[in-house]
Amino acid sequence: MSLFNRLIVLTLPLVPKPIVRLISRRYVAGETLAEMLGTVQRLNQEGCVCTVDLLGEFITDIQQAHATAARYKMILDTLHQANVQSGVSIKLTALGLLLDEPTCLELVRDVVAYANTLKMFVRIDMEDSECTSRTLDIYLKLRNEFQNVGIVLQAYLRRTLGDVRQIIQAGAGDFRLCKGIYIEPREAAYPDPEIINKNYTLVLEEMLKRKTYVGIATHDEKLVWEAFRLIDAYGLEPDAYEFQMLLGVDEPMRKQIVAGGHKVRVYVPFGEQWYAYSMRRLKENPTIAGYVFQSFWRRLLGKEKHRETKLKELARQN
Ligand SMILES: Cc1cc2nc3c(=O)[nH]c(=O)nc-3n(C[C@H](O)[C@H](O)[C@H](O)COP(=O)(O)OP(=O)(O)OC[C@H]3O[C@@H](n4cnc5c(N)ncnc54)[C@H](O)[C@@H]3O)c2cc1C
């Protein structure tokens, strides 16, 4: 990242919320169940399936975890009643992983069991490396009981290839493979993007050759190409894997993958806690962040006017 972009990222927290909100429309499907459902229906019409994430990661009180589990059941009901093609994605810290592990297991079991009665799927997101072993333990316990639950593995972690082998050995599977989003210590994760890409391809091949279902979650066209190569080399049918992308990121590539006859699942975050998520996405994309930054300063200096239109245009195009 250039020095200028780094500066932008550092000063992003100074940007007023309404400006961040304007840009974040691209990445977040609103605050309400109705807004979320509208986005899922639109994506289904475009030939994509979805997974819905309720925003809100860090909790300080186990009561918040109970409330989150109840909200997830409402989300499952909403999706089921509307007969749309979507599962849900869930973060275990939002269900109390770091506060009270037995309660977390009980709550996530409750959500997975409820989804099972509706024939719907629950994906457990992976968080930072302090959570990895605990998250995998809970996943393996649940997978013993239910088939409608899957896990995420991160290609930047040094342990991941070993985890894949152990999980498959234990008779479980159904992975989402992503690079990983958290800032990790060197002993846990590869810092070099080239090695991360090589490890992604290595781990993906291990998953595909062992015939476990994989959600190939990336916007990196080099990795999408590697995935196509492996799909072809192993002669996989389109129901053996899917691609996964975040809402609002590289829609042209998403359309191209769909047009190629591959299944694509879009990760649809929504909820009142959109701000932290949007800031993370903006930090990943300094070009967009740069426009937010310029707009903010022009506004301060009284030179706004046409920038608002420019921002709206940009949010629509991207
Ligand atoms: C469906 C899905 C689920 C995920 N779940 C998890 C999870 O559970 N745990 C976890 O740690 N991480 C998760 N991630 C995040 C992932 O780990 C990466 O941080 C993120 O996807 C960026 O990596 P990338 O593979 O797209 O490659 P990158 O090299 O980061 O990006 C490739 C290209 O995509 C474009 N791009 C990437 N991000 C953006 C953006 N925000 N805006 C515009 N363009 C962008 C850029 O042009 C970039 O050149 C998930 C990602 C996806 C797609």
Short mmCIF file of C-alpha atoms and ligand atoms in Angstrom, two decimals:
data_model
loop_
_atom_site.label_atom_id
_atom_site.label_comp_id
_atom_site.label_asym_id
_atom_site.label_seq_id
_atom_site.Cartn_x
_atom_site.Cartn_y
_atom_site.Cartn_z
CA MET A 1 0.00 0.00 0.00
CA SER A 2 1.42 3.42 -0.95
CA LEU A 3 2.20 6.03 1.70
CA PHE A 4 -0.71 8.18 0.47
CA ASN A 5 -3.16 5.27 0.72
CA ARG A 6 -1.81 4.40 4.15
CA LEU A 7 -2.46 8.00 5.22
CA ILE A 8 -6.00 7.80 3.87
CA VAL A 9 -6.63 4.59 5.78
CA LEU A 10 -5.27 6.15 8.99
CA THR A 11 -7.51 9.21 8.67
CA LEU A 12 -10.67 7.31 7.66
CA PRO A 13 -12.06 7.32 11.22
CA LEU A 14 -12.32 11.14 10.92
CA VAL A 15 -14.78 10.88 8.03
CA PRO A 16 -18.36 11.59 9.18
CA LYS A 17 -20.71 8.62 9.30
CA PRO A 18 -23.19 9.92 6.64
CA ILE A 19 -20.41 9.92 4.03
CA VAL A 20 -19.28 6.41 5.01
CA ARG A 21 -22.97 5.35 4.86
CA LEU A 22 -23.27 6.59 1.29
CA ILE A 23 -20.32 4.51 0.12
CA SER A 24 -21.17 1.50 2.29
CA ARG A 25 -24.47 0.94 0.45
CA ARG A 26 -22.41 -1.00 -2.01
CA TYR A 27 -21.18 -3.45 0.64
CA VAL A 28 -24.05 -3.65 3.14
CA ALA A 29 -27.65 -4.68 2.40
CA GLY A 30 -29.20 -2.09 4.71
CA GLU A 31 -30.20 -2.29 8.37
CA THR A 32 -33.51 -4.15 8.27
CA LEU A 33 -34.74 -7.67 7.43
CA ALA A 34 -36.79 -6.21 4.55
CA GLU A 35 -33.74 -4.47 3.03
CA MET A 36 -31.67 -7.65 3.39
CA LEU A 37 -34.40 -9.74 1.76
CA GLY A 38 -34.67 -7.29 -1.17
CA THR A 39 -30.94 -7.71 -1.83
CA VAL A 40 -31.11 -11.51 -1.63
CA GLN A 41 -34.07 -11.57 -4.05
CA ARG A 42 -32.21 -9.33 -6.51
CA LEU A 43 -29.10 -11.53 -6.35
CA ASN A 44 -31.20 -14.69 -6.81
CA GLN A 45 -32.70 -13.09 -9.93
CA GLU A 46 -29.15 -12.45 -11.17
CA GLY A 47 -28.42 -16.17 -10.86
CA CYS A 48 -26.54 -16.11 -7.53
CA VAL A 49 -27.31 -17.79 -4.24
CA CYS A 50 -26.51 -16.00 -0.96
CA THR A 51 -25.34 -16.33 2.60
CA VAL A 52 -26.58 -13.69 5.05
CA ASP A 53 -24.45 -12.26 7.84
CA LEU A 54 -25.85 -10.23 10.72
CA LEU A 55 -23.26 -7.52 11.42
CA GLY A 56 -21.94 -7.14 14.95
CA GLU A 57 -18.80 -8.95 16.02
CA PHE A 58 -17.65 -7.96 19.46
CA ILE A 59 -19.87 -8.48 22.48
CA THR A 60 -19.26 -7.76 26.14
CA ASP A 61 -22.21 -9.52 27.70
CA ILE A 62 -23.58 -13.06 27.15
CA GLN A 63 -27.13 -11.66 26.93
CA GLN A 64 -26.08 -10.09 23.61
CA ALA A 65 -25.18 -13.60 22.40
CA HIS A 66 -28.68 -14.87 23.26
CA ALA A 67 -30.16 -11.89 21.37
CA THR A 68 -27.95 -12.61 18.34
CA ALA A 69 -29.04 -16.27 18.25
CA ALA A 70 -32.70 -15.16 18.37
CA ARG A 71 -32.05 -12.67 15.53
CA TYR A 72 -30.49 -15.46 13.44
CA LYS A 73 -33.63 -17.55 13.86
CA MET A 74 -35.68 -14.58 12.62
CA ILE A 75 -33.37 -14.25 9.63
CA LEU A 76 -33.78 -17.97 8.87
CA ASP A 77 -37.57 -17.62 9.13
CA THR A 78 -37.56 -14.58 6.82
CA LEU A 79 -35.45 -16.33 4.18
CA HIS A 80 -37.46 -19.54 4.43
CA GLN A 81 -40.85 -17.84 4.20
CA ALA A 82 -39.73 -15.87 1.15
CA ASN A 83 -38.48 -19.12 -0.43
CA VAL A 84 -35.18 -17.56 -1.51
CA GLN A 85 -31.90 -19.38 -2.05
CA SER A 86 -29.76 -18.40 0.89
CA GLY A 87 -28.14 -19.72 4.01
CA VAL A 88 -26.60 -17.78 6.87
CA SER A 89 -23.04 -17.09 8.04
CA ILE A 90 -22.36 -16.77 11.72
CA LYS A 91 -19.43 -15.55 13.84
CA LEU A 92 -18.89 -17.48 17.05
CA THR A 93 -17.59 -14.44 18.96
CA ALA A 94 -21.04 -12.89 18.39
CA LEU A 95 -22.44 -15.99 20.13
CA GLY A 96 -20.12 -15.66 23.11
CA LEU A 97 -17.07 -17.77 22.13
CA LEU A 98 -14.71 -15.56 24.13
CA LEU A 99 -17.07 -15.07 27.07
CA ASP A 100 -18.60 -18.46 27.79
CA GLU A 101 -17.71 -21.35 25.48
CA PRO A 102 -20.35 -23.87 26.68
CA THR A 103 -23.10 -21.26 26.17
CA CYS A 104 -21.69 -20.44 22.75
CA LEU A 105 -21.88 -24.14 21.77
CA GLU A 106 -25.43 -24.35 23.07
CA LEU A 107 -26.50 -21.23 21.12
CA VAL A 108 -24.89 -22.20 17.84
CA ARG A 109 -26.33 -25.73 18.18
CA ASP A 110 -29.75 -24.17 18.66
CA VAL A 111 -29.37 -22.06 15.49
CA VAL A 112 -28.04 -25.01 13.44
CA ALA A 113 -30.81 -27.30 14.72
CA TYR A 114 -33.41 -24.68 13.85
CA ALA A 115 -31.92 -24.22 10.37
CA ASN A 116 -31.95 -28.01 9.96
CA THR A 117 -35.71 -28.14 10.51
CA LEU A 118 -36.03 -25.58 7.67
CA LYS A 119 -33.48 -27.46 5.50
CA MET A 120 -31.18 -24.46 5.53
CA PHE A 121 -27.41 -24.18 5.80
CA VAL A 122 -25.26 -22.45 8.44
CA ARG A 123 -21.66 -21.48 7.69
CA ILE A 124 -19.39 -20.72 10.65
CA ASP A 125 -17.11 -17.80 9.71
CA MET A 126 -13.50 -17.97 10.87
CA GLU A 127 -12.13 -15.13 13.00
CA ASP A 128 -8.61 -14.36 14.26
CA SER A 129 -6.11 -17.10 15.09
CA GLU A 130 -6.90 -16.99 18.82
CA CYS A 131 -10.33 -18.36 17.91
CA THR A 132 -9.24 -21.00 15.35
CA SER A 133 -8.92 -24.10 17.57
CA ARG A 134 -12.03 -23.29 19.61
CA THR A 135 -14.05 -22.61 16.46
CA LEU A 136 -12.92 -25.90 14.87
CA ASP A 137 -13.76 -27.83 18.08
CA ILE A 138 -17.29 -26.46 18.08
CA TYR A 139 -17.68 -27.09 14.36
CA LEU A 140 -16.57 -30.75 14.71
CA LYS A 141 -18.99 -31.33 17.59
CA LEU A 142 -21.86 -29.90 15.55
CA ARG A 143 -20.90 -31.70 12.39
CA ASN A 144 -21.22 -35.00 14.30
CA GLU A 145 -24.88 -34.17 14.79
CA PHE A 146 -25.83 -32.14 11.70
CA GLN A 147 -25.03 -32.10 7.99
CA ASN A 148 -26.23 -28.51 7.44
CA VAL A 149 -23.17 -26.83 8.93
CA GLY A 150 -19.86 -25.87 7.32
CA ILE A 151 -16.66 -24.12 8.32
CA VAL A 152 -14.25 -21.50 6.92
CA LEU A 153 -10.49 -22.00 6.63
CA GLN A 154 -7.93 -19.28 5.93
CA ALA A 155 -5.09 -19.81 3.47
CA TYR A 156 -2.79 -17.35 5.26
CA LEU A 157 -2.57 -19.57 8.35
CA ARG A 158 0.38 -21.95 8.49
CA ARG A 159 -1.76 -24.63 10.15
CA THR A 160 -4.50 -24.78 7.49
CA LEU A 161 -3.33 -27.72 5.35
CA GLY A 162 -3.05 -29.82 8.52
CA ASP A 163 -6.51 -28.69 9.64
CA VAL A 164 -8.03 -29.74 6.31
CA ARG A 165 -6.53 -33.22 6.64
CA GLN A 166 -7.70 -33.61 10.25
CA ILE A 167 -11.22 -32.40 9.50
CA ILE A 168 -11.58 -34.75 6.54
CA GLN A 169 -10.07 -37.59 8.62
CA ALA A 170 -12.75 -36.91 11.24
CA GLY A 171 -15.39 -37.47 8.55
CA ALA A 172 -16.35 -33.79 8.35
CA GLY A 173 -15.93 -31.27 5.50
CA ASP A 174 -17.83 -28.62 3.58
CA PHE A 175 -15.39 -25.76 3.55
CA ARG A 176 -15.24 -22.13 2.57
CA LEU A 177 -11.65 -21.28 1.69
CA CYS A 178 -10.58 -17.61 1.91
CA LYS A 179 -7.24 -15.83 2.30
CA GLY A 180 -8.03 -14.44 5.75
CA ILE A 181 -8.75 -10.87 6.82
CA TYR A 182 -7.23 -10.41 10.30
CA ILE A 183 -3.81 -8.99 11.24
CA GLU A 184 -1.91 -12.00 12.50
CA PRO A 185 1.50 -12.62 14.13
CA ARG A 186 4.18 -14.00 11.82
CA GLU A 187 4.31 -17.35 13.66
CA ALA A 188 0.62 -17.93 12.87
CA ALA A 189 0.28 -16.60 9.33
CA TYR A 190 2.33 -16.14 6.16
CA PRO A 191 2.91 -12.41 5.61
CA ASP A 192 3.90 -12.76 1.93
CA PRO A 193 0.93 -12.41 -0.50
CA GLU A 194 2.65 -14.71 -3.02
CA ILE A 195 3.02 -17.50 -0.45
CA ILE A 196 -0.59 -16.98 0.66
CA ASN A 197 -1.71 -17.48 -2.95
CA LYS A 198 0.45 -20.60 -3.31
CA ASN A 199 -0.94 -21.97 -0.06
CA TYR A 200 -4.50 -21.15 -1.20
CA THR A 201 -3.96 -23.23 -4.36
CA LEU A 202 -2.30 -26.06 -2.39
CA VAL A 203 -5.13 -26.22 0.17
CA LEU A 204 -7.82 -25.92 -2.50
CA GLU A 205 -6.31 -28.82 -4.42
CA GLU A 206 -6.24 -30.92 -1.24
CA MET A 207 -9.93 -30.20 -0.69
CA LEU A 208 -11.00 -30.81 -4.28
CA LYS A 209 -9.04 -34.02 -4.75
CA ARG A 210 -10.58 -35.43 -1.56
CA LYS A 211 -14.01 -34.61 -3.03
CA THR A 212 -15.22 -32.41 -0.21
CA TYR A 213 -17.50 -29.49 -1.10
CA VAL A 214 -15.65 -26.15 -1.29
CA GLY A 215 -16.83 -22.55 -1.38
CA ILE A 216 -13.96 -20.86 -3.25
CA ALA A 217 -14.11 -17.41 -1.64
CA THR A 218 -11.92 -14.88 -3.41
CA HIS A 219 -11.94 -11.88 -5.73
CA ASP A 220 -8.36 -12.53 -6.79
CA GLU A 221 -8.54 -13.42 -10.45
CA LYS A 222 -5.26 -15.37 -10.25
CA LEU A 223 -6.90 -17.69 -7.69
CA VAL A 224 -10.12 -17.90 -9.68
CA TRP A 225 -7.99 -19.02 -12.63
CA GLU A 226 -6.21 -21.62 -10.44
CA ALA A 227 -9.63 -22.86 -9.30
CA PHE A 228 -10.81 -23.24 -12.91
CA ARG A 229 -7.61 -25.16 -13.68
CA LEU A 230 -8.16 -27.56 -10.75
CA ILE A 231 -11.88 -27.99 -11.51
CA ASP A 232 -10.91 -28.99 -15.03
CA ALA A 233 -7.99 -31.21 -13.97
CA TYR A 234 -10.17 -33.20 -11.53
CA GLY A 235 -13.14 -33.27 -13.93
CA LEU A 236 -15.47 -31.83 -11.28
CA GLU A 237 -19.18 -31.37 -11.90
CA PRO A 238 -20.66 -27.91 -11.13
CA ASP A 239 -22.38 -29.27 -7.99
CA ALA A 240 -19.02 -30.20 -6.39
CA TYR A 241 -17.99 -26.62 -5.56
CA GLU A 242 -19.10 -23.00 -5.66
CA PHE A 243 -17.46 -19.59 -5.89
CA GLN A 244 -18.16 -17.06 -3.16
CA MET A 245 -17.79 -13.27 -3.24
CA LEU A 246 -18.62 -10.36 -0.97
CA LEU A 247 -21.57 -8.12 -1.80
CA GLY A 248 -20.44 -5.17 -3.91
CA VAL A 249 -16.95 -6.42 -4.76
CA ASP A 250 -15.94 -6.98 -8.41
CA GLU A 251 -19.40 -7.51 -9.85
CA PRO A 252 -18.09 -7.81 -13.44
CA MET A 253 -16.02 -10.87 -12.45
CA ARG A 254 -18.98 -12.29 -10.54
CA LYS A 255 -21.18 -12.02 -13.64
CA GLN A 256 -18.51 -13.66 -15.74
CA ILE A 257 -18.21 -16.64 -13.37
CA VAL A 258 -22.03 -17.06 -13.37
CA ALA A 259 -22.08 -16.84 -17.17
CA GLY A 260 -19.51 -19.65 -17.25
CA GLY A 261 -22.08 -21.97 -15.61
CA HIS A 262 -20.54 -21.97 -12.12
CA LYS A 263 -22.51 -21.55 -8.94
CA VAL A 264 -21.77 -18.23 -7.16
CA ARG A 265 -22.76 -17.39 -3.61
CA VAL A 266 -22.76 -13.76 -2.47
CA TYR A 267 -22.03 -12.91 1.16
CA VAL A 268 -24.71 -10.41 2.19
CA PRO A 269 -23.97 -8.49 5.41
CA PHE A 270 -26.68 -6.36 6.96
CA GLY A 271 -27.69 -4.87 10.27
CA GLU A 272 -27.45 -1.84 12.45
CA GLN A 273 -23.74 -2.31 13.05
CA TRP A 274 -22.79 -1.51 9.46
CA TYR A 275 -20.16 1.11 10.36
CA ALA A 276 -17.27 -1.15 11.53
CA TYR A 277 -17.79 -3.53 8.61
CA SER A 278 -17.85 -0.67 6.07
CA MET A 279 -14.65 0.82 7.47
CA ARG A 280 -12.94 -2.56 7.07
CA ARG A 281 -14.05 -2.81 3.42
CA LEU A 282 -12.96 0.78 2.74
CA LYS A 283 -9.55 0.11 4.26
CA GLU A 284 -9.20 -2.82 1.83
CA ASN A 285 -9.96 -0.54 -1.10
CA PRO A 286 -8.03 2.73 -0.84
CA THR A 287 -9.29 3.92 -4.27
CA ILE A 288 -12.82 4.19 -2.93
CA ALA A 289 -11.47 5.37 0.42
CA GLY A 290 -9.62 8.13 -1.47
CA TYR A 291 -12.89 9.52 -2.85
CA VAL A 292 -14.44 9.44 0.61
CA PHE A 293 -11.42 11.28 1.95
CA GLN A 294 -11.43 13.95 -0.78
CA SER A 295 -15.16 14.46 -0.41
CA PHE A 296 -14.79 14.97 3.32
CA TRP A 297 -12.11 17.62 2.98
CA ARG A 298 -13.90 19.44 0.15
CA ARG A 299 -17.00 19.50 2.29
CA LEU A 300 -14.97 20.97 5.15
CA LEU A 301 -13.51 23.59 2.84
CA GLY A 302 -16.95 24.44 1.45
CA LYS A 303 -16.23 23.06 -2.04
CA GLU A 304 -18.60 20.12 -1.93
CA LYS A 305 -21.56 20.42 -4.38
CA HIS A 306 -20.74 18.20 -7.36
CA ARG A 307 -18.68 15.72 -5.32
CA GLU A 308 -21.83 14.32 -3.73
CA THR A 309 -23.07 13.35 -7.19
CA LYS A 310 -19.67 11.90 -8.02
CA LEU A 311 -19.73 9.77 -4.86
CA LYS A 312 -23.24 8.51 -5.60
CA GLU A 313 -22.15 7.65 -9.14
CA LEU A 314 -19.11 5.80 -7.82
CA ALA A 315 -21.12 3.85 -5.26
CA ARG A 316 -23.52 2.80 -8.06
CA GLN A 317 -20.79 1.82 -10.53
CA ASN A 318 -18.77 -0.22 -8.05
C1 LIG B 1 -17.56 -14.91 0.66
C2 LIG B 1 -16.41 -14.52 1.51
C3 LIG B 1 -16.40 -14.87 2.86
C4 LIG B 1 -15.33 -14.55 3.67
N1 LIG B 1 -15.29 -15.01 4.96
C5 LIG B 1 -14.18 -14.78 5.69
C6 LIG B 1 -14.02 -15.37 6.98
O1 LIG B 1 -14.89 -16.10 7.48
N2 LIG B 1 -12.89 -15.09 7.66
C7 LIG B 1 -11.88 -14.30 7.14
O2 LIG B 1 -10.85 -14.12 7.80
N3 LIG B 1 -12.02 -13.72 5.93
C8 LIG B 1 -13.13 -13.94 5.21
N4 LIG B 1 -13.23 -13.39 3.96
C9 LIG B 1 -12.29 -12.31 3.55
C10 LIG B 1 -11.06 -12.84 2.83
O3 LIG B 1 -10.28 -13.55 3.76
C11 LIG B 1 -10.22 -11.72 2.22
O4 LIG B 1 -9.74 -10.87 3.15
C12 LIG B 1 -10.91 -10.88 1.18
O5 LIG B 1 -11.83 -11.65 0.46
C13 LIG B 1 -9.91 -10.33 0.20
O6 LIG B 1 -9.15 -11.38 -0.35
P1 LIG B 1 -9.25 -11.81 -1.87
O7 LIG B 1 -9.15 -13.30 -1.95
O8 LIG B 1 -10.42 -11.23 -2.53
O9 LIG B 1 -7.88 -11.28 -2.47
P2 LIG B 1 -7.24 -9.82 -2.48
O10 LIG B 1 -5.88 -10.01 -3.09
O11 LIG B 1 -7.33 -9.16 -1.18
O12 LIG B 1 -8.17 -9.06 -3.49
C14 LIG B 1 -8.19 -9.40 -4.88
C15 LIG B 1 -8.78 -8.25 -5.65
O13 LIG B 1 -10.14 -8.11 -5.25
C16 LIG B 1 -10.45 -6.75 -5.15
N5 LIG B 1 -10.99 -6.49 -3.81
C17 LIG B 1 -10.77 -7.17 -2.68
N6 LIG B 1 -11.45 -6.63 -1.67
C18 LIG B 1 -12.12 -5.56 -2.21
C19 LIG B 1 -12.99 -4.56 -1.71
N7 LIG B 1 -13.34 -4.53 -0.44
N8 LIG B 1 -13.48 -3.64 -2.55
C20 LIG B 1 -13.17 -3.65 -3.86
N9 LIG B 1 -12.34 -4.55 -4.39
C21 LIG B 1 -11.80 -5.47 -3.60
C22 LIG B 1 -9.21 -5.93 -5.36
O14 LIG B 1 -9.29 -5.36 -6.65
C23 LIG B 1 -8.09 -6.91 -5.32
O15 LIG B 1 -7.12 -6.62 -6.26
C24 LIG B 1 -14.27 -13.76 3.13
C25 LIG B 1 -14.27 -13.39 1.78
C26 LIG B 1 -15.31 -13.78 0.98
C27 LIG B 1 -15.26 -13.43 -0.47
#
